[in-house]
Amino acid sequence: MNAEQSKSLLSSGHLSADPYINNCYSEMCMSTTQVAPQPGKHKIGWVIAAIFIIADMVGGGVVAMPVAFKLSGLPMGIIIMLTVAVSFEYTGYLLGKVWNKIMERNPHIGVCRKPFPEMAKRTMGTNMQRFTSVLGNVTQFGVSVVYLLLSSNIIHYFLSHVLHIESVSNCLVITVLAFLIWPFTLLASPGEFWVVIVFAMLTTVIAVVSIHTGIALDSSACFNAVAYPHTTSTSTVLSFGIFLFAFSGHYVFPTIQHDMKNPRDFTKSIFAGFLGVVILYLPLCVFAFVVYGDSMAESVIYSIQSPSLQLLANLMIAFHCIMTLVIVINPLNQEVEHYAKISHAFGIGRVITRTIVLFLVLFVALTVPDFQPVMNLVGASTIPMGCAVLPSLFYLYSEAATEEEWRKGKIPTLKEVLERTDKTVLIINLVIIFGAILGGVLGSYQGVLKLIKAKFTEPCYIRLFTETTYNSTFQVKNVCCGMNRDINVFNVTDFC
């Protein structure tokens, strides 16, 4: 940055005379006058931030969580769910505290394109920043691919089996869907696409209501013949991974907080967001377990015997994934723009970089249409790390650093962190860290098993030159209830 640019930023209030404060502008935050933000625009309140948090976490968890109860049993399922929810709410709260402390100590921090890695740098050093950046980018890129594939598979099933449009291939649906999502990915940050997220939240609510309605219609016939599963310590431990992933989403939390009118209100958003997720999850899981018991399929939607409600719930999950993709890919887009030195203002630079990122997501989706098993294995390690381990470490290191050490950029040693931290706080965070590591190991184990059994098909662009026809792996299943899975609520021939 030359002297004239520095003078301009100082006079406009974007930089401080303190050289350490200005150091933020050399990393994930402001760097030149060309990328200077327009303060005060497109900021969100704590209620909208809470909706972002809910939309970021729910989705696949709605259909997978009842299965976790089948593995763990009802009493233990409730205990594990509430324990994971409280623990992850706590780590989300810690992220908010760390970011608030960074802004307090650096009042002219301006706009950070990726606060999560910036927190890593401020609290644990540059090497941790690089590690966190790679970890977050791999997770967000992979989740974007999965969301694109899941939503396109459901829509393709709807087109071919409901509307009977057989000529449209799933590969074409993936491509068209990416093209339709593209304009929304060009929006700068969460403050600009909050309307999209409100609709994502609405689709989730509709999906949950549809599932509740379907279970209620099945309850009179299914509950009378229900058989509950015999759970073991092994099945309970295996369920832990599902509970863990159902409350993940922390990589995006700092980006949401940084786009708030008052980032200190993020505590309210975290509490309201996690409470909302528990309200969506818990009654549904209990209701499904009580009615279906051991007959519950790998997705609770498959256990619903009303075809119309089953289809509606699946479509709502698809639309939710489409809109949530806009949230998940945004921090990745912002980091790419940072390294490319692209202006915060809308322009050709943003269009080119974000188009390239989405094209890469599309390319992977077309190359590996069966990407889900790969992401199961990758996410098993990256998600627990980002949702529990790193937030706790950021907080412990930031609290252990003295004002003088913080001012000089000195990182406390592990020994100093252990000595300076209140023992109760230290124990709580260590329990969360080791619990997340356990969940990551279990998830990795399940991911390896699914990857071994997975069958991968040819890339879509290879099929253009072969006779191979790719049929979506997504299929609507009909699972009857009862001890022997033979109770057909609507007496449909060959339903089970």
PDB file of N, CA and C in Angstrom, residues 228-322:
ATOM      1  N   TYR A 228     -40.238 -51.616  19.073  1.00  0.00           N
ATOM      2  CA  TYR A 228     -39.121 -50.696  19.261  1.00  0.00           C
ATOM      3  C   TYR A 228     -37.789 -51.429  19.183  1.00  0.00           C
ATOM      4  N   PRO A 229     -36.782 -50.761  18.644  1.00  0.00           N
ATOM      5  CA  PRO A 229     -35.491 -51.432  18.426  1.00  0.00           C
ATOM      6  C   PRO A 229     -34.770 -51.752  19.733  1.00  0.00           C
ATOM      7  N   HIS A 230     -34.001 -52.812  19.674  1.00  0.00           N
ATOM      8  CA  HIS A 230     -33.135 -53.157  20.810  1.00  0.00           C
ATOM      9  C   HIS A 230     -31.794 -52.453  20.578  1.00  0.00           C
ATOM     10  N   THR A 231     -31.532 -51.445  21.352  1.00  0.00           N
ATOM     11  CA  THR A 231     -30.304 -50.664  21.153  1.00  0.00           C
ATOM     12  C   THR A 231     -29.159 -51.264  21.965  1.00  0.00           C
ATOM     13  N   THR A 232     -27.955 -51.071  21.459  1.00  0.00           N
ATOM     14  CA  THR A 232     -26.750 -51.534  22.142  1.00  0.00           C
ATOM     15  C   THR A 232     -25.811 -50.352  22.325  1.00  0.00           C
ATOM     16  N   SER A 233     -24.772 -50.572  23.099  1.00  0.00           N
ATOM     17  CA  SER A 233     -23.786 -49.500  23.277  1.00  0.00           C
ATOM     18  C   SER A 233     -23.131 -49.151  21.944  1.00  0.00           C
ATOM     19  N   THR A 234     -22.951 -50.148  21.088  1.00  0.00           N
ATOM     20  CA  THR A 234     -22.347 -49.912  19.772  1.00  0.00           C
ATOM     21  C   THR A 234     -23.243 -49.040  18.898  1.00  0.00           C
ATOM     22  N   SER A 235     -24.535 -49.379  18.838  1.00  0.00           N
ATOM     23  CA  SER A 235     -25.456 -48.592  18.010  1.00  0.00           C
ATOM     24  C   SER A 235     -25.607 -47.178  18.548  1.00  0.00           C
ATOM     25  N   THR A 236     -25.594 -47.038  19.870  1.00  0.00           N
ATOM     26  CA  THR A 236     -25.693 -45.709  20.477  1.00  0.00           C
ATOM     27  C   THR A 236     -24.487 -44.853  20.115  1.00  0.00           C
ATOM     28  N   VAL A 237     -23.300 -45.457  20.179  1.00  0.00           N
ATOM     29  CA  VAL A 237     -22.075 -44.724  19.833  1.00  0.00           C
ATOM     30  C   VAL A 237     -22.089 -44.335  18.358  1.00  0.00           C
ATOM     31  N   LEU A 238     -22.559 -45.236  17.498  1.00  0.00           N
ATOM     32  CA  LEU A 238     -22.613 -44.932  16.063  1.00  0.00           C
ATOM     33  C   LEU A 238     -23.593 -43.798  15.752  1.00  0.00           C
ATOM     34  N   SER A 239     -24.642 -43.668  16.565  1.00  0.00           N
ATOM     35  CA  SER A 239     -25.617 -42.598  16.338  1.00  0.00           C
ATOM     36  C   SER A 239     -25.025 -41.222  16.628  1.00  0.00           C
ATOM     37  N   PHE A 240     -23.963 -41.193  17.417  1.00  0.00           N
ATOM     38  CA  PHE A 240     -23.372 -39.925  17.845  1.00  0.00           C
ATOM     39  C   PHE A 240     -22.921 -39.084  16.656  1.00  0.00           C
ATOM     40  N   GLY A 241     -22.404 -39.752  15.618  1.00  0.00           N
ATOM     41  CA  GLY A 241     -21.953 -39.017  14.437  1.00  0.00           C
ATOM     42  C   GLY A 241     -23.083 -38.262  13.762  1.00  0.00           C
ATOM     43  N   ILE A 242     -24.278 -38.884  13.676  1.00  0.00           N
ATOM     44  CA  ILE A 242     -25.428 -38.221  13.052  1.00  0.00           C
ATOM     45  C   ILE A 242     -25.840 -36.996  13.860  1.00  0.00           C
ATOM     46  N   PHE A 243     -25.899 -37.142  15.179  1.00  0.00           N
ATOM     47  CA  PHE A 243     -26.253 -36.005  16.036  1.00  0.00           C
ATOM     48  C   PHE A 243     -25.260 -34.865  15.860  1.00  0.00           C
ATOM     49  N   LEU A 244     -23.984 -35.226  15.756  1.00  0.00           N
ATOM     50  CA  LEU A 244     -22.938 -34.217  15.647  1.00  0.00           C
ATOM     51  C   LEU A 244     -23.095 -33.399  14.373  1.00  0.00           C
ATOM     52  N   PHE A 245     -23.312 -34.071  13.246  1.00  0.00           N
ATOM     53  CA  PHE A 245     -23.394 -33.386  11.967  1.00  0.00           C
ATOM     54  C   PHE A 245     -24.686 -32.592  11.803  1.00  0.00           C
ATOM     55  N   ALA A 246     -25.734 -32.977  12.531  1.00  0.00           N
ATOM     56  CA  ALA A 246     -27.025 -32.288  12.401  1.00  0.00           C
ATOM     57  C   ALA A 246     -26.987 -30.871  12.970  1.00  0.00           C
ATOM     58  N   PHE A 247     -25.984 -30.571  13.802  1.00  0.00           N
ATOM     59  CA  PHE A 247     -25.872 -29.234  14.384  1.00  0.00           C
ATOM     60  C   PHE A 247     -24.619 -28.507  13.893  1.00  0.00           C
ATOM     61  N   SER A 248     -24.098 -28.912  12.744  1.00  0.00           N
ATOM     62  CA  SER A 248     -22.888 -28.279  12.214  1.00  0.00           C
ATOM     63  C   SER A 248     -23.247 -27.053  11.373  1.00  0.00           C
ATOM     64  N   GLY A 249     -22.276 -26.190  11.173  1.00  0.00           N
ATOM     65  CA  GLY A 249     -22.493 -24.985  10.372  1.00  0.00           C
ATOM     66  C   GLY A 249     -21.619 -23.832  10.804  1.00  0.00           C
ATOM     67  N   HIS A 250     -20.679 -24.102  11.717  1.00  0.00           N
ATOM     68  CA  HIS A 250     -19.905 -23.037  12.345  1.00  0.00           C
ATOM     69  C   HIS A 250     -18.963 -22.297  11.397  1.00  0.00           C
ATOM     70  N   TYR A 251     -18.571 -22.935  10.282  1.00  0.00           N
ATOM     71  CA  TYR A 251     -17.681 -22.254   9.347  1.00  0.00           C
ATOM     72  C   TYR A 251     -18.313 -20.961   8.815  1.00  0.00           C
ATOM     73  N   VAL A 252     -19.637 -20.935   8.746  1.00  0.00           N
ATOM     74  CA  VAL A 252     -20.335 -19.776   8.179  1.00  0.00           C
ATOM     75  C   VAL A 252     -20.694 -18.744   9.253  1.00  0.00           C
ATOM     76  N   PHE A 253     -20.729 -19.157  10.532  1.00  0.00           N
ATOM     77  CA  PHE A 253     -21.195 -18.258  11.598  1.00  0.00           C
ATOM     78  C   PHE A 253     -20.462 -16.916  11.637  1.00  0.00           C
ATOM     79  N   PRO A 254     -19.109 -16.885  11.590  1.00  0.00           N
ATOM     80  CA  PRO A 254     -18.441 -15.577  11.656  1.00  0.00           C
ATOM     81  C   PRO A 254     -18.783 -14.653  10.489  1.00  0.00           C
ATOM     82  N   THR A 255     -19.011 -15.230   9.308  1.00  0.00           N
ATOM     83  CA  THR A 255     -19.404 -14.412   8.154  1.00  0.00           C
ATOM     84  C   THR A 255     -20.767 -13.773   8.393  1.00  0.00           C
ATOM     85  N   ILE A 256     -21.678 -14.526   9.004  1.00  0.00           N
ATOM     86  CA  ILE A 256     -22.997 -13.985   9.348  1.00  0.00           C
ATOM     87  C   ILE A 256     -22.856 -12.878  10.389  1.00  0.00           C
ATOM     88  N   GLN A 257     -22.075 -13.138  11.427  1.00  0.00           N
ATOM     89  CA  GLN A 257     -21.902 -12.156  12.500  1.00  0.00           C
ATOM     90  C   GLN A 257     -21.299 -10.859  11.969  1.00  0.00           C
ATOM     91  N   HIS A 258     -20.329 -10.988  11.074  1.00  0.00           N
ATOM     92  CA  HIS A 258     -19.648  -9.796  10.564  1.00  0.00           C
ATOM     93  C   HIS A 258     -20.562  -8.935   9.698  1.00  0.00           C
ATOM     94  N   ASP A 259     -21.672  -9.523   9.241  1.00  0.00           N
ATOM     95  CA  ASP A 259     -22.615  -8.762   8.412  1.00  0.00           C
ATOM     96  C   ASP A 259     -23.777  -8.209   9.241  1.00  0.00           C
ATOM     97  N   MET A 260     -23.690  -8.280  10.561  1.00  0.00           N
ATOM     98  CA  MET A 260     -24.767  -7.783  11.416  1.00  0.00           C
ATOM     99  C   MET A 260     -24.602  -6.300  11.723  1.00  0.00           C
ATOM    100  N   LYS A 261     -25.733  -5.641  11.943  1.00  0.00           N
ATOM    101  CA  LYS A 261     -25.696  -4.230  12.339  1.00  0.00           C
ATOM    102  C   LYS A 261     -24.958  -4.069  13.660  1.00  0.00           C
ATOM    103  N   ASN A 262     -25.238  -4.958  14.600  1.00  0.00           N
ATOM    104  CA  ASN A 262     -24.558  -4.952  15.883  1.00  0.00           C
ATOM    105  C   ASN A 262     -24.036  -6.360  16.159  1.00  0.00           C
ATOM    106  N   PRO A 263     -22.752  -6.637  15.837  1.00  0.00           N
ATOM    107  CA  PRO A 263     -22.208  -7.990  16.021  1.00  0.00           C
ATOM    108  C   PRO A 263     -22.301  -8.503  17.457  1.00  0.00           C
ATOM    109  N   ARG A 264     -22.426  -7.610  18.432  1.00  0.00           N
ATOM    110  CA  ARG A 264     -22.560  -8.061  19.825  1.00  0.00           C
ATOM    111  C   ARG A 264     -23.867  -8.826  20.033  1.00  0.00           C
ATOM    112  N   ASP A 265     -24.850  -8.587  19.173  1.00  0.00           N
ATOM    113  CA  ASP A 265     -26.130  -9.291  19.291  1.00  0.00           C
ATOM    114  C   ASP A 265     -26.058 -10.728  18.773  1.00  0.00           C
ATOM    115  N   PHE A 266     -24.880 -11.142  18.317  1.00  0.00           N
ATOM    116  CA  PHE A 266     -24.766 -12.500  17.781  1.00  0.00           C
ATOM    117  C   PHE A 266     -25.095 -13.546  18.841  1.00  0.00           C
ATOM    118  N   THR A 267     -24.877 -13.203  20.112  1.00  0.00           N
ATOM    119  CA  THR A 267     -25.235 -14.117  21.203  1.00  0.00           C
ATOM    120  C   THR A 267     -26.726 -14.441  21.155  1.00  0.00           C
ATOM    121  N   LYS A 268     -27.552 -13.428  20.922  1.00  0.00           N
ATOM    122  CA  LYS A 268     -28.993 -13.654  20.796  1.00  0.00           C
ATOM    123  C   LYS A 268     -29.294 -14.548  19.594  1.00  0.00           C
ATOM    124  N   SER A 269     -28.590 -14.293  18.488  1.00  0.00           N
ATOM    125  CA  SER A 269     -28.825 -15.065  17.264  1.00  0.00           C
ATOM    126  C   SER A 269     -28.481 -16.530  17.469  1.00  0.00           C
ATOM    127  N   ILE A 270     -27.352 -16.786  18.148  1.00  0.00           N
ATOM    128  CA  ILE A 270     -26.934 -18.167  18.402  1.00  0.00           C
ATOM    129  C   ILE A 270     -27.963 -18.885  19.265  1.00  0.00           C
ATOM    130  N   PHE A 271     -28.399 -18.235  20.341  1.00  0.00           N
ATOM    131  CA  PHE A 271     -29.380 -18.859  21.236  1.00  0.00           C
ATOM    132  C   PHE A 271     -30.685 -19.135  20.494  1.00  0.00           C
ATOM    133  N   ALA A 272     -31.202 -18.126  19.772  1.00  0.00           N
ATOM    134  CA  ALA A 272     -32.466 -18.293  19.047  1.00  0.00           C
ATOM    135  C   ALA A 272     -32.329 -19.319  17.926  1.00  0.00           C
ATOM    136  N   GLY A 273     -31.182 -19.302  17.231  1.00  0.00           N
ATOM    137  CA  GLY A 273     -30.973 -20.225  16.126  1.00  0.00           C
ATOM    138  C   GLY A 273     -30.962 -21.677  16.576  1.00  0.00           C
ATOM    139  N   PHE A 274     -30.182 -21.977  17.617  1.00  0.00           N
ATOM    140  CA  PHE A 274     -30.104 -23.360  18.094  1.00  0.00           C
ATOM    141  C   PHE A 274     -31.420 -23.798  18.739  1.00  0.00           C
ATOM    142  N   LEU A 275     -32.092 -22.876  19.421  1.00  0.00           N
ATOM    143  CA  LEU A 275     -33.406 -23.204  19.978  1.00  0.00           C
ATOM    144  C   LEU A 275     -34.376 -23.557  18.861  1.00  0.00           C
ATOM    145  N   GLY A 276     -34.331 -22.788  17.769  1.00  0.00           N
ATOM    146  CA  GLY A 276     -35.196 -23.072  16.627  1.00  0.00           C
ATOM    147  C   GLY A 276     -34.910 -24.427  16.008  1.00  0.00           C
ATOM    148  N   VAL A 277     -33.625 -24.782  15.912  1.00  0.00           N
ATOM    149  CA  VAL A 277     -33.255 -26.082  15.338  1.00  0.00           C
ATOM    150  C   VAL A 277     -33.747 -27.222  16.229  1.00  0.00           C
ATOM    151  N   VAL A 278     -33.595 -27.074  17.547  1.00  0.00           N
ATOM    152  CA  VAL A 278     -34.075 -28.111  18.475  1.00  0.00           C
ATOM    153  C   VAL A 278     -35.590 -28.253  18.364  1.00  0.00           C
ATOM    154  N   ILE A 279     -36.300 -27.134  18.239  1.00  0.00           N
ATOM    155  CA  ILE A 279     -37.762 -27.170  18.100  1.00  0.00           C
ATOM    156  C   ILE A 279     -38.169 -27.904  16.825  1.00  0.00           C
ATOM    157  N   LEU A 280     -37.384 -27.739  15.763  1.00  0.00           N
ATOM    158  CA  LEU A 280     -37.674 -28.443  14.509  1.00  0.00           C
ATOM    159  C   LEU A 280     -37.333 -29.927  14.615  1.00  0.00           C
ATOM    160  N   TYR A 281     -36.218 -30.246  15.277  1.00  0.00           N
ATOM    161  CA  TYR A 281     -35.741 -31.626  15.334  1.00  0.00           C
ATOM    162  C   TYR A 281     -36.480 -32.497  16.357  1.00  0.00           C
ATOM    163  N   LEU A 282     -36.536 -32.033  17.605  1.00  0.00           N
ATOM    164  CA  LEU A 282     -36.912 -32.912  18.718  1.00  0.00           C
ATOM    165  C   LEU A 282     -38.332 -33.472  18.609  1.00  0.00           C
ATOM    166  N   PRO A 283     -39.376 -32.642  18.438  1.00  0.00           N
ATOM    167  CA  PRO A 283     -40.727 -33.223  18.336  1.00  0.00           C
ATOM    168  C   PRO A 283     -40.853 -34.204  17.175  1.00  0.00           C
ATOM    169  N   LEU A 284     -40.202 -33.898  16.053  1.00  0.00           N
ATOM    170  CA  LEU A 284     -40.264 -34.775  14.889  1.00  0.00           C
ATOM    171  C   LEU A 284     -39.617 -36.127  15.196  1.00  0.00           C
ATOM    172  N   CYS A 285     -38.459 -36.093  15.837  1.00  0.00           N
ATOM    173  CA  CYS A 285     -37.762 -37.341  16.160  1.00  0.00           C
ATOM    174  C   CYS A 285     -38.560 -38.204  17.133  1.00  0.00           C
ATOM    175  N   VAL A 286     -39.114 -37.580  18.160  1.00  0.00           N
ATOM    176  CA  VAL A 286     -39.893 -38.324  19.158  1.00  0.00           C
ATOM    177  C   VAL A 286     -41.143 -38.917  18.515  1.00  0.00           C
ATOM    178  N   PHE A 287     -41.862 -38.114  17.731  1.00  0.00           N
ATOM    179  CA  PHE A 287     -43.097 -38.557  17.081  1.00  0.00           C
ATOM    180  C   PHE A 287     -42.811 -39.732  16.141  1.00  0.00           C
ATOM    181  N   ALA A 288     -41.749 -39.612  15.317  1.00  0.00           N
ATOM    182  CA  ALA A 288     -41.410 -40.676  14.363  1.00  0.00           C
ATOM    183  C   ALA A 288     -41.003 -41.948  15.086  1.00  0.00           C
ATOM    184  N   PHE A 289     -40.229 -41.825  16.161  1.00  0.00           N
ATOM    185  CA  PHE A 289     -39.785 -43.004  16.904  1.00  0.00           C
ATOM    186  C   PHE A 289     -40.961 -43.729  17.556  1.00  0.00           C
ATOM    187  N   VAL A 290     -41.870 -42.963  18.165  1.00  0.00           N
ATOM    188  CA  VAL A 290     -43.014 -43.562  18.856  1.00  0.00           C
ATOM    189  C   VAL A 290     -43.929 -44.292  17.876  1.00  0.00           C
ATOM    190  N   VAL A 291     -44.147 -43.717  16.692  1.00  0.00           N
ATOM    191  CA  VAL A 291     -45.088 -44.301  15.723  1.00  0.00           C
ATOM    192  C   VAL A 291     -44.457 -45.441  14.925  1.00  0.00           C
ATOM    193  N   TYR A 292     -43.224 -45.248  14.437  1.00  0.00           N
ATOM    194  CA  TYR A 292     -42.625 -46.234  13.529  1.00  0.00           C
ATOM    195  C   TYR A 292     -41.692 -47.225  14.226  1.00  0.00           C
ATOM    196  N   GLY A 293     -41.019 -46.787  15.269  1.00  0.00           N
ATOM    197  CA  GLY A 293     -40.120 -47.682  15.998  1.00  0.00           C
ATOM    198  C   GLY A 293     -39.051 -48.283  15.114  1.00  0.00           C
ATOM    199  N   ASP A 294     -38.904 -49.599  15.181  1.00  0.00           N
ATOM    200  CA  ASP A 294     -37.837 -50.298  14.473  1.00  0.00           C
ATOM    201  C   ASP A 294     -38.047 -50.335  12.961  1.00  0.00           C
ATOM    202  N   SER A 295     -39.257 -50.053  12.500  1.00  0.00           N
ATOM    203  CA  SER A 295     -39.535 -50.120  11.060  1.00  0.00           C
ATOM    204  C   SER A 295     -39.078 -48.871  10.308  1.00  0.00           C
ATOM    205  N   MET A 296     -38.576 -47.867  11.023  1.00  0.00           N
ATOM    206  CA  MET A 296     -38.188 -46.616  10.380  1.00  0.00           C
ATOM    207  C   MET A 296     -37.076 -46.849   9.355  1.00  0.00           C
ATOM    208  N   ALA A 297     -37.220 -46.235   8.186  1.00  0.00           N
ATOM    209  CA  ALA A 297     -36.240 -46.383   7.111  1.00  0.00           C
ATOM    210  C   ALA A 297     -35.045 -45.468   7.367  1.00  0.00           C
ATOM    211  N   GLU A 298     -34.037 -45.535   6.457  1.00  0.00           N
ATOM    212  CA  GLU A 298     -32.840 -44.701   6.623  1.00  0.00           C
ATOM    213  C   GLU A 298     -33.150 -43.214   6.490  1.00  0.00           C
ATOM    214  N   SER A 299     -34.278 -42.888   5.920  1.00  0.00           N
ATOM    215  CA  SER A 299     -34.804 -41.521   5.898  1.00  0.00           C
ATOM    216  C   SER A 299     -36.250 -41.593   6.380  1.00  0.00           C
ATOM    217  N   VAL A 300     -36.600 -40.733   7.314  1.00  0.00           N
ATOM    218  CA  VAL A 300     -37.954 -40.787   7.872  1.00  0.00           C
ATOM    219  C   VAL A 300     -39.004 -40.536   6.789  1.00  0.00           C
ATOM    220  N   ILE A 301     -38.633 -39.830   5.732  1.00  0.00           N
ATOM    221  CA  ILE A 301     -39.579 -39.549   4.645  1.00  0.00           C
ATOM    222  C   ILE A 301     -40.035 -40.846   3.985  1.00  0.00           C
ATOM    223  N   TYR A 302     -39.143 -41.843   3.891  1.00  0.00           N
ATOM    224  CA  TYR A 302     -39.504 -43.116   3.267  1.00  0.00           C
ATOM    225  C   TYR A 302     -40.526 -43.890   4.095  1.00  0.00           C
ATOM    226  N   SER A 303     -40.613 -43.588   5.386  1.00  0.00           N
ATOM    227  CA  SER A 303     -41.576 -44.285   6.241  1.00  0.00           C
ATOM    228  C   SER A 303     -42.977 -43.714   6.113  1.00  0.00           C
ATOM    229  N   ILE A 304     -43.097 -42.492   5.595  1.00  0.00           N
ATOM    230  CA  ILE A 304     -44.420 -41.878   5.388  1.00  0.00           C
ATOM    231  C   ILE A 304     -45.116 -42.596   4.236  1.00  0.00           C
ATOM    232  N   GLN A 305     -46.340 -43.011   4.430  1.00  0.00           N
ATOM    233  CA  GLN A 305     -47.011 -43.804   3.409  1.00  0.00           C
ATOM    234  C   GLN A 305     -47.919 -42.985   2.490  1.00  0.00           C
ATOM    235  N   SER A 306     -48.016 -41.692   2.715  1.00  0.00           N
ATOM    236  CA  SER A 306     -48.769 -40.832   1.804  1.00  0.00           C
ATOM    237  C   SER A 306     -47.831 -40.363   0.682  1.00  0.00           C
ATOM    238  N   PRO A 307     -48.024 -40.793  -0.560  1.00  0.00           N
ATOM    239  CA  PRO A 307     -47.119 -40.419  -1.659  1.00  0.00           C
ATOM    240  C   PRO A 307     -47.019 -38.906  -1.865  1.00  0.00           C
ATOM    241  N   SER A 308     -48.136 -38.207  -1.732  1.00  0.00           N
ATOM    242  CA  SER A 308     -48.117 -36.761  -1.975  1.00  0.00           C
ATOM    243  C   SER A 308     -47.315 -36.029  -0.909  1.00  0.00           C
ATOM    244  N   LEU A 309     -47.481 -36.421   0.356  1.00  0.00           N
ATOM    245  CA  LEU A 309     -46.720 -35.784   1.431  1.00  0.00           C
ATOM    246  C   LEU A 309     -45.241 -36.144   1.349  1.00  0.00           C
ATOM    247  N   GLN A 310     -44.969 -37.365   0.948  1.00  0.00           N
ATOM    248  CA  GLN A 310     -43.582 -37.800   0.765  1.00  0.00           C
ATOM    249  C   GLN A 310     -42.899 -36.967  -0.319  1.00  0.00           C
ATOM    250  N   LEU A 311     -43.605 -36.772  -1.425  1.00  0.00           N
ATOM    251  CA  LEU A 311     -43.057 -35.982  -2.531  1.00  0.00           C
ATOM    252  C   LEU A 311     -42.879 -34.523  -2.126  1.00  0.00           C
ATOM    253  N   LEU A 312     -43.870 -33.964  -1.428  1.00  0.00           N
ATOM    254  CA  LEU A 312     -43.784 -32.566  -0.996  1.00  0.00           C
ATOM    255  C   LEU A 312     -42.592 -32.352  -0.071  1.00  0.00           C
ATOM    256  N   ALA A 313     -42.404 -33.265   0.878  1.00  0.00           N
ATOM    257  CA  ALA A 313     -41.280 -33.136   1.808  1.00  0.00           C
ATOM    258  C   ALA A 313     -39.953 -33.203   1.064  1.00  0.00           C
ATOM    259  N   ASN A 314     -39.834 -34.126   0.102  1.00  0.00           N
ATOM    260  CA  ASN A 314     -38.596 -34.239  -0.669  1.00  0.00           C
ATOM    261  C   ASN A 314     -38.317 -32.985  -1.482  1.00  0.00           C
ATOM    262  N   LEU A 315     -39.349 -32.440  -2.124  1.00  0.00           N
ATOM    263  CA  LEU A 315     -39.169 -31.222  -2.921  1.00  0.00           C
ATOM    264  C   LEU A 315     -38.754 -30.042  -2.048  1.00  0.00           C
ATOM    265  N   MET A 316     -39.336 -29.942  -0.854  1.00  0.00           N
ATOM    266  CA  MET A 316     -38.974 -28.846   0.045  1.00  0.00           C
ATOM    267  C   MET A 316     -37.519 -28.969   0.502  1.00  0.00           C
ATOM    268  N   ILE A 317     -37.069 -30.213   0.744  1.00  0.00           N
ATOM    269  CA  ILE A 317     -35.669 -30.435   1.100  1.00  0.00           C
ATOM    270  C   ILE A 317     -34.774 -30.023  -0.067  1.00  0.00           C
ATOM    271  N   ALA A 318     -35.206 -30.333  -1.292  1.00  0.00           N
ATOM    272  CA  ALA A 318     -34.425 -29.952  -2.478  1.00  0.00           C
ATOM    273  C   ALA A 318     -34.299 -28.442  -2.588  1.00  0.00           C
ATOM    274  N   PHE A 319     -35.418 -27.727  -2.448  1.00  0.00           N
ATOM    275  CA  PHE A 319     -35.390 -26.266  -2.540  1.00  0.00           C
ATOM    276  C   PHE A 319     -34.556 -25.664  -1.407  1.00  0.00           C
ATOM    277  N   HIS A 320     -34.637 -26.293  -0.224  1.00  0.00           N
ATOM    278  CA  HIS A 320     -33.823 -25.817   0.893  1.00  0.00           C
ATOM    279  C   HIS A 320     -32.333 -25.935   0.555  1.00  0.00           C
ATOM    280  N   CYS A 321     -31.930 -27.069  -0.016  1.00  0.00           N
ATOM    281  CA  CYS A 321     -30.527 -27.275  -0.369  1.00  0.00           C
ATOM    282  C   CYS A 321     -30.061 -26.274  -1.420  1.00  0.00           C
ATOM    283  N   ILE A 322     -30.933 -25.980  -2.387  1.00  0.00           N
ATOM    284  CA  ILE A 322     -30.587 -25.014  -3.423  1.00  0.00           C
ATOM    285  C   ILE A 322     -30.275 -23.657  -2.809  1.00  0.00           C
TER     286      ILE A 322
END
